[in-house]
XYZ file of C-alpha atoms in Angstrom:
572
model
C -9.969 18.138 -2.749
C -8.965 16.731 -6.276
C -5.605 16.966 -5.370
C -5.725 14.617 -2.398
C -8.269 12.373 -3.830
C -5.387 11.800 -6.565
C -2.484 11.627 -4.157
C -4.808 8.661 -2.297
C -5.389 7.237 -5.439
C -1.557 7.134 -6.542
C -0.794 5.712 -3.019
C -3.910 2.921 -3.583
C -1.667 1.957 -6.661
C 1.470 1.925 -5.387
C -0.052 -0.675 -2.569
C -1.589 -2.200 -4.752
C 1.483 -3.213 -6.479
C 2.791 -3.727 -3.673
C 1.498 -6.275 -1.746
C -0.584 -7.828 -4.414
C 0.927 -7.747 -7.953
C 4.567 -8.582 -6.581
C 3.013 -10.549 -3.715
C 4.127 -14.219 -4.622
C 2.858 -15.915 -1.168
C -1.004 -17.438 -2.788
C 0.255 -19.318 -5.594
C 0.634 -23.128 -5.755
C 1.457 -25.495 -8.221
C -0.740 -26.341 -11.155
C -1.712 -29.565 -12.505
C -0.695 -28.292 -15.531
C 2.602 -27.498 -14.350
C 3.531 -30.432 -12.527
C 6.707 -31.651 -14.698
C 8.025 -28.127 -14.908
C 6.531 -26.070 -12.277
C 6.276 -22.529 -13.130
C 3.473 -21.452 -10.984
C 5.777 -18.255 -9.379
C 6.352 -16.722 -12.889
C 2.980 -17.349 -13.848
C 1.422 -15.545 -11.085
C 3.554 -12.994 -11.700
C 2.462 -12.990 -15.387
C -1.222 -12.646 -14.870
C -1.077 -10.044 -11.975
C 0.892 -7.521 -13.941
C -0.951 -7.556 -17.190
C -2.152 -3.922 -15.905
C 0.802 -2.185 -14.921
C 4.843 -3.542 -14.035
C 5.638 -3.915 -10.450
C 8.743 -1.354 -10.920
C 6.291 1.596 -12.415
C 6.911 4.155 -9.484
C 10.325 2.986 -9.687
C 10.833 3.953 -13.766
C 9.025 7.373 -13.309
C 11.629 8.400 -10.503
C 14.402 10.550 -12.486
C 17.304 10.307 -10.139
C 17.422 6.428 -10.555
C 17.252 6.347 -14.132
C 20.010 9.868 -14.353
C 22.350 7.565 -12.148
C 22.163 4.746 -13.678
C 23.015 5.787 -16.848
C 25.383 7.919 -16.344
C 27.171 5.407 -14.118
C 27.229 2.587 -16.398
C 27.780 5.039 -19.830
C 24.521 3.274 -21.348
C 20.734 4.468 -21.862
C 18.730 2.432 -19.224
C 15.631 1.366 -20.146
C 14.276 2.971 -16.708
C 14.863 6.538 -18.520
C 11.466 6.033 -20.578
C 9.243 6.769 -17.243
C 11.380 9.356 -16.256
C 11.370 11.171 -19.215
C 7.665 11.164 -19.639
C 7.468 12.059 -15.689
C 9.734 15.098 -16.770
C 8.113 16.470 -19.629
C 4.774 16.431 -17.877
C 6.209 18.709 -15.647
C 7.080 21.366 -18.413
C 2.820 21.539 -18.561
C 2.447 21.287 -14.641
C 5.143 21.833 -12.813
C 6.505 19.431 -10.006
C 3.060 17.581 -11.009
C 4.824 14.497 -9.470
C 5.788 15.756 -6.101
C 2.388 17.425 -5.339
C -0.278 14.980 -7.126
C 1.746 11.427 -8.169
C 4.678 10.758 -5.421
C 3.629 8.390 -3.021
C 6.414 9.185 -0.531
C 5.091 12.563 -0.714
C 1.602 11.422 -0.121
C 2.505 9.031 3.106
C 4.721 12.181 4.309
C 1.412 14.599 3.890
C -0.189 11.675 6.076
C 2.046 11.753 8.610
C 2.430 15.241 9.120
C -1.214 15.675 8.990
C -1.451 13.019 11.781
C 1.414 14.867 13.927
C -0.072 17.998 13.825
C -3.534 17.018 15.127
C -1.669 14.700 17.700
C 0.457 18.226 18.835
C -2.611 20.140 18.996
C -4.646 18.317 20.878
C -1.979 17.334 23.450
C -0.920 21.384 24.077
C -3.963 23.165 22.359
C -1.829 25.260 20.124
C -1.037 25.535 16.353
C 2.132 25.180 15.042
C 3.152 28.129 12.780
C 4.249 26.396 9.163
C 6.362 29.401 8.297
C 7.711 30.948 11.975
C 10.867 33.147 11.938
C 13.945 32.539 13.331
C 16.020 29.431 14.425
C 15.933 26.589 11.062
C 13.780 28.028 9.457
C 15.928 30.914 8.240
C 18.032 28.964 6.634
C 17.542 28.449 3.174
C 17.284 25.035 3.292
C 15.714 24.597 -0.481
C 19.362 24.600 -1.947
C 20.049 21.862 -0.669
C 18.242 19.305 -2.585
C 20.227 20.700 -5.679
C 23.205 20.198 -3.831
C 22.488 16.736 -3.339
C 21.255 16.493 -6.890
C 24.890 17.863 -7.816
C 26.554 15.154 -5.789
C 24.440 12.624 -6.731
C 25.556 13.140 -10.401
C 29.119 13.607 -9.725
C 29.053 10.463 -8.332
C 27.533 8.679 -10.895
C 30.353 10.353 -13.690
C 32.868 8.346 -11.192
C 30.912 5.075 -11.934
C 29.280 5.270 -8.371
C 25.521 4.991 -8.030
C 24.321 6.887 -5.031
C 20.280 7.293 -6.015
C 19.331 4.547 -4.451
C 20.331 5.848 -0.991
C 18.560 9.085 -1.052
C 15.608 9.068 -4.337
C 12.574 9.000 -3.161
C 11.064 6.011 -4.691
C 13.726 3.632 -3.554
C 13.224 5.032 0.091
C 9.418 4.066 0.042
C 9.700 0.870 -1.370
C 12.520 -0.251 0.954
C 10.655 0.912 4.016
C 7.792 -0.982 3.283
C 10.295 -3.940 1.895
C 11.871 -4.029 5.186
C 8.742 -2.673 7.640
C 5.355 -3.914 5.938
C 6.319 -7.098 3.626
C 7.280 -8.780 7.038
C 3.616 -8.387 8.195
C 2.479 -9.999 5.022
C 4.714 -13.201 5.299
C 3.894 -13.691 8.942
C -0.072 -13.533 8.049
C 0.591 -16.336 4.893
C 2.863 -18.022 6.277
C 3.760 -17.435 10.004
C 6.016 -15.430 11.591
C 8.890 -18.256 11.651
C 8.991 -17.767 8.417
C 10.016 -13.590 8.669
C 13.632 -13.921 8.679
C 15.584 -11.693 11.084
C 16.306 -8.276 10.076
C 20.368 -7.227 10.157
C 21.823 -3.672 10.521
C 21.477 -2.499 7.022
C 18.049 -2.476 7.691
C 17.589 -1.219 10.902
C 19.370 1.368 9.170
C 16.720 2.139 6.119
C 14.308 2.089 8.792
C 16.127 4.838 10.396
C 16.130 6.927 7.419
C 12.925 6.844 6.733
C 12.255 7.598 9.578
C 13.956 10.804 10.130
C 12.548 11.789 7.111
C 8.995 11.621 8.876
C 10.180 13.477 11.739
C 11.633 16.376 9.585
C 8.214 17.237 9.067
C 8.317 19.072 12.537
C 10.394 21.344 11.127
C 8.167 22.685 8.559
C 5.700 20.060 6.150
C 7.284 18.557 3.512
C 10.879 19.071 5.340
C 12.039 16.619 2.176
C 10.287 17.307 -0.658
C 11.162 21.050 -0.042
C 14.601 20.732 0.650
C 16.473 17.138 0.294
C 14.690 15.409 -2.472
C 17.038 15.184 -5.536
C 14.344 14.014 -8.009
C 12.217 16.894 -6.445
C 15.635 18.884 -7.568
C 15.175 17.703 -11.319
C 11.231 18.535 -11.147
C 12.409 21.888 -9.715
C 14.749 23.104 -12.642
C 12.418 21.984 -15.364
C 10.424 24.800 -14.045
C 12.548 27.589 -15.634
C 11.082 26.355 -18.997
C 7.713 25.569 -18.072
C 4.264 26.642 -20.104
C 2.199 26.910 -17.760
C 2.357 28.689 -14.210
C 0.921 30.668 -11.101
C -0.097 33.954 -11.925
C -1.338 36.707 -8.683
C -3.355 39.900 -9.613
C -1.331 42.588 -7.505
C -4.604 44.581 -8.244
C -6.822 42.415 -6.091
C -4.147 40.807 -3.697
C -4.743 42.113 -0.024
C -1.768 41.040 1.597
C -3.531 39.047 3.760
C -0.791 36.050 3.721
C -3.008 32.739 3.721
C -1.358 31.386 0.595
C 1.610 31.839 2.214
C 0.215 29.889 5.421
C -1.612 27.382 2.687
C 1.764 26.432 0.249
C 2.874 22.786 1.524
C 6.231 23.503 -0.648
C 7.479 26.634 0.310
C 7.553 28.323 -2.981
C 5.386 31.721 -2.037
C 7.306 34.821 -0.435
C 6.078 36.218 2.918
C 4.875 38.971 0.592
C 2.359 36.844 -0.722
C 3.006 37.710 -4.141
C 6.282 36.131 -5.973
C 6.266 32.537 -6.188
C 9.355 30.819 -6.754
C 8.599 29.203 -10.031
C 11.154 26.066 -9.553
C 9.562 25.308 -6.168
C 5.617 25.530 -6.781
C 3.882 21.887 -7.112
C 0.657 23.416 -8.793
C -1.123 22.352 -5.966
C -3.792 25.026 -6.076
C -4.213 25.400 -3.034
C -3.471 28.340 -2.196
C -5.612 29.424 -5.200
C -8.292 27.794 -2.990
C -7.611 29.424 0.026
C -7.398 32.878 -1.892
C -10.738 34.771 -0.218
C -10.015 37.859 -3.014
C -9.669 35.330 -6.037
C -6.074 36.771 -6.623
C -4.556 33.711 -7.935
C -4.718 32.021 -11.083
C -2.898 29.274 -13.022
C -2.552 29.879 -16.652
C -0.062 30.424 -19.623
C 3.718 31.429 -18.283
C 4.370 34.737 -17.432
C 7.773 34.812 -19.173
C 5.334 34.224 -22.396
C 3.512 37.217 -22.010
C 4.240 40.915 -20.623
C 4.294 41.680 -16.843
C 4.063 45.139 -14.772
C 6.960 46.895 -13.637
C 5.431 46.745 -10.449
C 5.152 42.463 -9.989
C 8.993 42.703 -11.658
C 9.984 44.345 -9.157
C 8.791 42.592 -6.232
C 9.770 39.596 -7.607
C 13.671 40.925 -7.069
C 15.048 39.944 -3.571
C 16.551 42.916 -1.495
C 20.269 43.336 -1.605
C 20.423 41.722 1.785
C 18.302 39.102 1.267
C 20.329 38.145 -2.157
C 23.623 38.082 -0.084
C 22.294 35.810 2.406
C 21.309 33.021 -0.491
C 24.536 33.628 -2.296
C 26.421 32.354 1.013
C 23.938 29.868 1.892
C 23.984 28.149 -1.448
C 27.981 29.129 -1.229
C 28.155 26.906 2.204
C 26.347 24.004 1.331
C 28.028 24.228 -2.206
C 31.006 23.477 -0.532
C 29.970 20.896 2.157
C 28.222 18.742 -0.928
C 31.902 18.162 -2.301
C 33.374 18.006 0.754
C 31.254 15.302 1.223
C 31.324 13.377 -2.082
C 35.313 13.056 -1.756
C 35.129 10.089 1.367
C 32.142 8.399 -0.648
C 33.992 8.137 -3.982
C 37.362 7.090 -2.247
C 35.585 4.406 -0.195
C 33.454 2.843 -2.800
C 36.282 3.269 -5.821
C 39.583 2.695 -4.211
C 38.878 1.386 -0.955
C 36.012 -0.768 -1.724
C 36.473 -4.490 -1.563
C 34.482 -7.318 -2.980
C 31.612 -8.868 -0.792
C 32.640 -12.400 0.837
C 30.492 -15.555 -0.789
C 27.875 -12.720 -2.367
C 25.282 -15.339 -4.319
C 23.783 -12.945 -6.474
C 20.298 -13.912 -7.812
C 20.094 -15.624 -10.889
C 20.588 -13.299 -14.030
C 22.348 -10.760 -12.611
C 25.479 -8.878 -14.507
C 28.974 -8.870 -13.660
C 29.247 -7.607 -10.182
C 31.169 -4.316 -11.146
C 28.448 -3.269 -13.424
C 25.642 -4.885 -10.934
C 26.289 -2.545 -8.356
C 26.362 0.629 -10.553
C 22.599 -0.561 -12.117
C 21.500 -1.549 -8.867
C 19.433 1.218 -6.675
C 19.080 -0.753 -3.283
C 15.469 -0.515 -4.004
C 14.315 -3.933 -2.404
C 11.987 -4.728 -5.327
C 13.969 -7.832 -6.109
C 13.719 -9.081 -2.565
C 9.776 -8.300 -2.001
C 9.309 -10.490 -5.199
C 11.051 -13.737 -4.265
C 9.489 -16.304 -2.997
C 10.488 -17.797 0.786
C 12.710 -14.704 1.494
C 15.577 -16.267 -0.211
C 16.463 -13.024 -1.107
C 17.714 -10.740 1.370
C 19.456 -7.628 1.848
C 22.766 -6.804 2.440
C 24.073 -5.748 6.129
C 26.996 -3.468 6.753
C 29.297 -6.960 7.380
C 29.673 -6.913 3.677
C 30.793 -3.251 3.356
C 28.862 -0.240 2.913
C 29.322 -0.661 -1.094
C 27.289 -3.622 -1.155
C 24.478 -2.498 1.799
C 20.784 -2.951 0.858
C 21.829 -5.229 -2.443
C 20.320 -8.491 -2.993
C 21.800 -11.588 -2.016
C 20.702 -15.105 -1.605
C 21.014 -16.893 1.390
C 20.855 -20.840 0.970
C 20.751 -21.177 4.465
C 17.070 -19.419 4.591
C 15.583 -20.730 1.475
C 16.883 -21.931 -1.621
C 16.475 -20.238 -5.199
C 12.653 -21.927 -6.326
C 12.865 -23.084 -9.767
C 9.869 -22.176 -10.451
C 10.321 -18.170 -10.133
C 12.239 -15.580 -12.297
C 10.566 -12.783 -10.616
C 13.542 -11.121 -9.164
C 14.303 -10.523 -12.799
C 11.328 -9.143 -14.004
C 10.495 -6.232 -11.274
C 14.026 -4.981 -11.546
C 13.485 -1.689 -12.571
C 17.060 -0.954 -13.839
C 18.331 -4.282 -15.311
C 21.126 -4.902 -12.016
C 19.135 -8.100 -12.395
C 18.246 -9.541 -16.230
C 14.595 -10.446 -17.130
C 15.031 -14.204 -18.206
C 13.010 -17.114 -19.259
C 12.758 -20.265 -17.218
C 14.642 -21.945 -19.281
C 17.371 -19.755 -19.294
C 16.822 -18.896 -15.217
C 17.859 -22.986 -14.558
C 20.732 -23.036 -17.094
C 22.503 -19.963 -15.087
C 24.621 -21.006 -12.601
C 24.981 -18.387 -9.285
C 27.149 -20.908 -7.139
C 28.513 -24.077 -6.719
C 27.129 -26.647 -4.174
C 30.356 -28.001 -2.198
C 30.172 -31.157 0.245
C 32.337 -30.875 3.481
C 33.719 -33.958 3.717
C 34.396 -33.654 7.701
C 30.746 -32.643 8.709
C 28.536 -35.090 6.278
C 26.692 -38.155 7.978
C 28.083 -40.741 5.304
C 31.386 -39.206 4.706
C 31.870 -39.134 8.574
C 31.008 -42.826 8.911
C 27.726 -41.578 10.578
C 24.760 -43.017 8.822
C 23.707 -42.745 5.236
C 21.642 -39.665 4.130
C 20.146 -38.801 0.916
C 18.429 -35.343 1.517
C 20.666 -32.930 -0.797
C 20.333 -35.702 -3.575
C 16.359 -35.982 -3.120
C 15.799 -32.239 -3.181
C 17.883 -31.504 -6.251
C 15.889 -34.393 -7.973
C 12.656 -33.064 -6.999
C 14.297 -29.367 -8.566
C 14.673 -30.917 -11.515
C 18.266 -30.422 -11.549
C 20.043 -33.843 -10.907
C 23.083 -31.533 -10.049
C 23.989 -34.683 -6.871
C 24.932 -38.589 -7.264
C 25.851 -41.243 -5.093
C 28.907 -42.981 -4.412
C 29.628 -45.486 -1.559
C 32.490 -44.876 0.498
C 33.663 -46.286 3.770
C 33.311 -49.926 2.346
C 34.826 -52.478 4.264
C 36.890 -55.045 2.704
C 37.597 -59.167 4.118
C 40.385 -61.198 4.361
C 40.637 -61.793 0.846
C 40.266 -57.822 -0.239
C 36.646 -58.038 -1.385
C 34.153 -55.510 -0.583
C 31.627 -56.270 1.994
C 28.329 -56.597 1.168
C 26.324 -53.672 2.646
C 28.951 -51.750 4.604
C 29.709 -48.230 3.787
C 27.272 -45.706 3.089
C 26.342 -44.005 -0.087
C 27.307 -40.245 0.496
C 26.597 -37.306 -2.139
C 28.595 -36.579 -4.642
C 27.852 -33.107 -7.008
C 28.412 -33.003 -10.602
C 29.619 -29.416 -10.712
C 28.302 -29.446 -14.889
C 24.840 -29.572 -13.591
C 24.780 -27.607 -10.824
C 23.563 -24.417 -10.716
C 24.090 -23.221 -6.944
C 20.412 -23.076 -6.224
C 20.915 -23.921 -2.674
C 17.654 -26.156 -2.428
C 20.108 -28.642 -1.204
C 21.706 -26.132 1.723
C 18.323 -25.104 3.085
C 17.235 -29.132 3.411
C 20.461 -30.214 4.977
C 20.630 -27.593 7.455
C 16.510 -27.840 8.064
C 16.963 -31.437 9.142
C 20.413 -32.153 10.075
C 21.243 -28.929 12.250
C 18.247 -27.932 12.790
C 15.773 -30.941 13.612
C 18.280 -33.409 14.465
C 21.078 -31.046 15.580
C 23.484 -33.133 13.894
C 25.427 -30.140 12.924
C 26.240 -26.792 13.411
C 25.658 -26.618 9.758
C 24.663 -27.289 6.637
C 27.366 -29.876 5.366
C 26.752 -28.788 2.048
C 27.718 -25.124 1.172
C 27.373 -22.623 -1.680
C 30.354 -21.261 -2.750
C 30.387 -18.571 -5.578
C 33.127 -16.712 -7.310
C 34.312 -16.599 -11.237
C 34.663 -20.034 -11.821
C 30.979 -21.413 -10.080
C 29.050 -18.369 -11.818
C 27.731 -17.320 -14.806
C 27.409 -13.366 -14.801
C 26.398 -12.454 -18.414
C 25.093 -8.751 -19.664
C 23.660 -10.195 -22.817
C 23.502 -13.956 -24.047
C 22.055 -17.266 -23.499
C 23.044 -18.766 -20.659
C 21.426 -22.366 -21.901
C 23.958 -21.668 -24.915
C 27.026 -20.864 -22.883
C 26.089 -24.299 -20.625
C 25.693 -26.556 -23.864
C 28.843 -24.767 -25.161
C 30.853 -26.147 -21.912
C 29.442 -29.489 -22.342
C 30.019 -29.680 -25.488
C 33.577 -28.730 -26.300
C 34.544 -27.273 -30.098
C 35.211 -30.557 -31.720
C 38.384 -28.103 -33.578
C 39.913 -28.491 -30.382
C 40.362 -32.220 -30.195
C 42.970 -34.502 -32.107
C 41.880 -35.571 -35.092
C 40.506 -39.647 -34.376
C 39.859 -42.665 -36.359
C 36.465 -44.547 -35.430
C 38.468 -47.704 -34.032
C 41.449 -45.569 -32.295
C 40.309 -46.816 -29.641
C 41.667 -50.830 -29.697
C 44.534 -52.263 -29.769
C 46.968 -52.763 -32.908
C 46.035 -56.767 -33.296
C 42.182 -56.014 -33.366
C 42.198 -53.265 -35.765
């Protein structure tokens, strides 16, 4: 009963942060904040004086072994993993069995299944039946995954995010639950459409809720690679499960009881890299057989619980070829992923990247497809990645004007990145950094096109605060004697690519009212572009600095001038 009342509790918290700490949906502008609004970040501010949004996300040690082994750098997401780790040398796999909250929503659901099965054919369903799957040793397999995983990552590719448990949870509810949220705020018009990549996360998750049919826990036993890392810091932990072959019966209900797997059909060796400390079969134990204390590899055992602890010769040989096999098909399998995401991979077309992210090579090796960054913006300009952009870029961030522009009042995406793909910046800084550059089609705007005169882009980049657009009059008609007509032309938008930062404010208006409302267009006549030269993609640095440094040109660098160069000879 303590167990699950913690489990529940770790799941409260992880909703919690969820949908109300990186929930940005209730805040509004401030009186206070009225000539530089900042209401996003400062809701952000006060609901995570607690705990950070990314929390479940630092304590998961896959993401933070990845990323820094991918990147050659210690990520500051290693701190919660570490302490996650050495708790486990006291308890072991404390995480999996009391603190995961995948784990927790998979006990749910299996929970639910089985009572659903049950009552529909009246029959239990045997967790540990012979035969068919289930003879397979099917544990090995998370370390194999663990193995590729890493392997990976020495190659420079980060592969946690697709399989770590963490990531998995968040994205589901990123992708399945977040909508839900939006649509109660703010309507569902305003839940953009989901693509493939996540119809494919969905998928994922949930065939990992079906695989508890096979046996509970299917992935915590057998696939999870962080369970993996929890699992080998088990050969060195203090404390353990200890069974009194003196009073054990044989009777087999901790066998029936153990949601991981680790105890033998003997009932008396547990595997000591597999046990969560669950205690429950030490609840279930009618002869009060099993106990949890100091490790036996501390103190002296019997001949007799040696012994049984050895697998038969059989048995043994079975394992060696299992682990053998799946050995082999892990890097069998890693040699497609490397070659397609290190030779064959090709740069995303037109990926805005939010604001404050690093240079895109290291950006995708930080990044863990987690979805944090997207639950935390504002309007949904954030979205995820579809297979149309290759399968090296699918589930990472990108910002899509055409939805919602970047508010300037937000650096949350930032802030709840748990492995700094995306950099934690000021305000200050988070409008100096450029992302994109706002182009004007020339063909397809109303003034340019001798249409009628329109001011939208130029309005909404005022009202950002930005003053990024200007206007110029063109298609001025001249008379007989070559002077402009008063009042003809129109004043059309011009951008002042120093200023502009590629927000997209002014994409999302224009294609709002012109395409949209008016269906002048087919779209927004005033596009985003990024690329090297309309971005700023810094791993460390001001960006406000590296924007005065452009407009402001080392004066060593210019000709040497007199004050009055500039007149002629006779006025001088």
């Amino acid at each position: 009963m303590f167990r699950r009342i913690l489990q529940l509790l770790f799941l409260i918290l992880f909703a919690c942060l969820f949908f109300y700490v990186c929930c940005p949906y209730p805040t509004e502008p401030t009186q206070e904040s009225k000539d530089f609004p900042s209401h996003y970040a400062d809701g952000l501010t006060k609901k995570e004086r607690f705990m950070p949004v990314e929390a479940f996300l630092m304590m998961d040690p896959s993401v933070a072994l990845t990323a820094s082994i991918a990147e050659r750098r210690w990520n500051p997401s290693a701190v919660g993993a570490i302490l996650a780790v050495a708790i486990c040398l006291l308890i072991p796999r404390v995480f999996c069995g009391y603190a995961c909250p995948l784990g927790t929503v998979l006990d749910i659901s299996d929970k639910i299944r089985s009572s659903t099965f049950q009552a529909v054919f009246n029959r239990r369903k045997t967790r540990h039946p012979t035969g068919g799957l289930h003879k397979i040793q099917w544990r090995y397999v998370k370390y194999v995954l663990l193995g590729v995983v890493t392997l990976s990552a020495v190659f420079g590719v980060s592969l946690a995010g697709y399989i770590a448990p963490i990531p998995i949870l968040t994205r589901a509810f990123v992708f399945l639950l977040a909508p839900v949220q939006t649509a109660y705020y703010r309507g569902l018009y305003q839940v953009p459409a989901p693509n493939v990549g996540v119809y494919v996360s969905l998928g994922i998750f949930v065939v990992i809720l079906l695989l508890g049919a096979v046996h509970h826990r299917f992935w915590c036993r057998n696939l999870c690679p962080s369970g993996a890392i929890f699992s080998l810091v088990g050969y060195i932990r203090i404390f353990g499960k200890k069974v009194d072959t003196q009073k054990c019966n044989g009777c087999s209900r901790c066998v029936s009881s153990c949601n991981f797997g680790a105890i033998s059909p003997q009932a008396i060796t547990t595997s000591p890299i597999e046990c969560a400390s669950c205690l429950q079969c030490q609840a279930d134990c009618p002869k009060g057989a099993v106990s949890f204390g100091r490790n036996d590899r501390l103190s002296k055992r019997s001949e007799d619980y040696d012994s049984k602890m050895k697998p038969s010769q059989p048995e043994g040989r079975r394992r060696f070829f299992q682990v053998t096999l799946f050995g082999a098909a892990g890097l069998l399998g890693v040699i497609p992923i490397l070659w397609s995401r290190i030779v064959a991979a090709k740069p995303g077309d037109n990926l805005i990247r939010p604001p404050g992210s690093v240079p895109e090579e290291i950006f995708l090796k930080r990044c863990v497809r987690c979805g944090e960054c997207l639950r935390a913006c504002p309007n949904d300009a954030l979205q995820p990645c579809g297979l149309e952009f290759g399968e090296n870029n699918l589930w990472t961030p990108r910002l899509v004007a055409d939805w919602s522009g970047c508010e300037p009042s937000c650096n949350n995406c930032g802030r709840v990145c748990p492995t700094e793909a995306i950099r934690a910046i000021p305000l200050e800084e988070k409008r100096a950094c450029r992302i994109g550059l706002a182009v004007v089609n020339l063909k397809t705007c109303l003034p340019y096109a001798g249409r009628e005169e329109c001011q939208i882009c130029v309005d909404e980049c005022h009202k950002a605060g930005y003053d990024a657009i200007e206007f110029m009059r063109v298609g001025t008609k001249i008379d007989e004697n070559g002077e402009p007509l008063e009042g003809s032309g129109y004043l059309a938008p011009v951008v002042l690519a120093d200023k502009c930062i590629g927000c997209g404010l002014c994409q999302t208006r224009c294609r709002a009212i012109n395409a949209v409302q008016k269906g002048y267009l087919s779209e927004s006549a005033i596009q985003v572009i990024a690329g090297d030269s309309n971005e700023d993609r810094l791993l460390t640095g001001s960006y406000r600095e590296l924007r005065d440094k452009k407009e402001k040109p080392d004066d060593t660098s210019l000709p040497e001038t007199k004050e009055d160069d500039y007149l002629p000879d006779f006025l001088k």
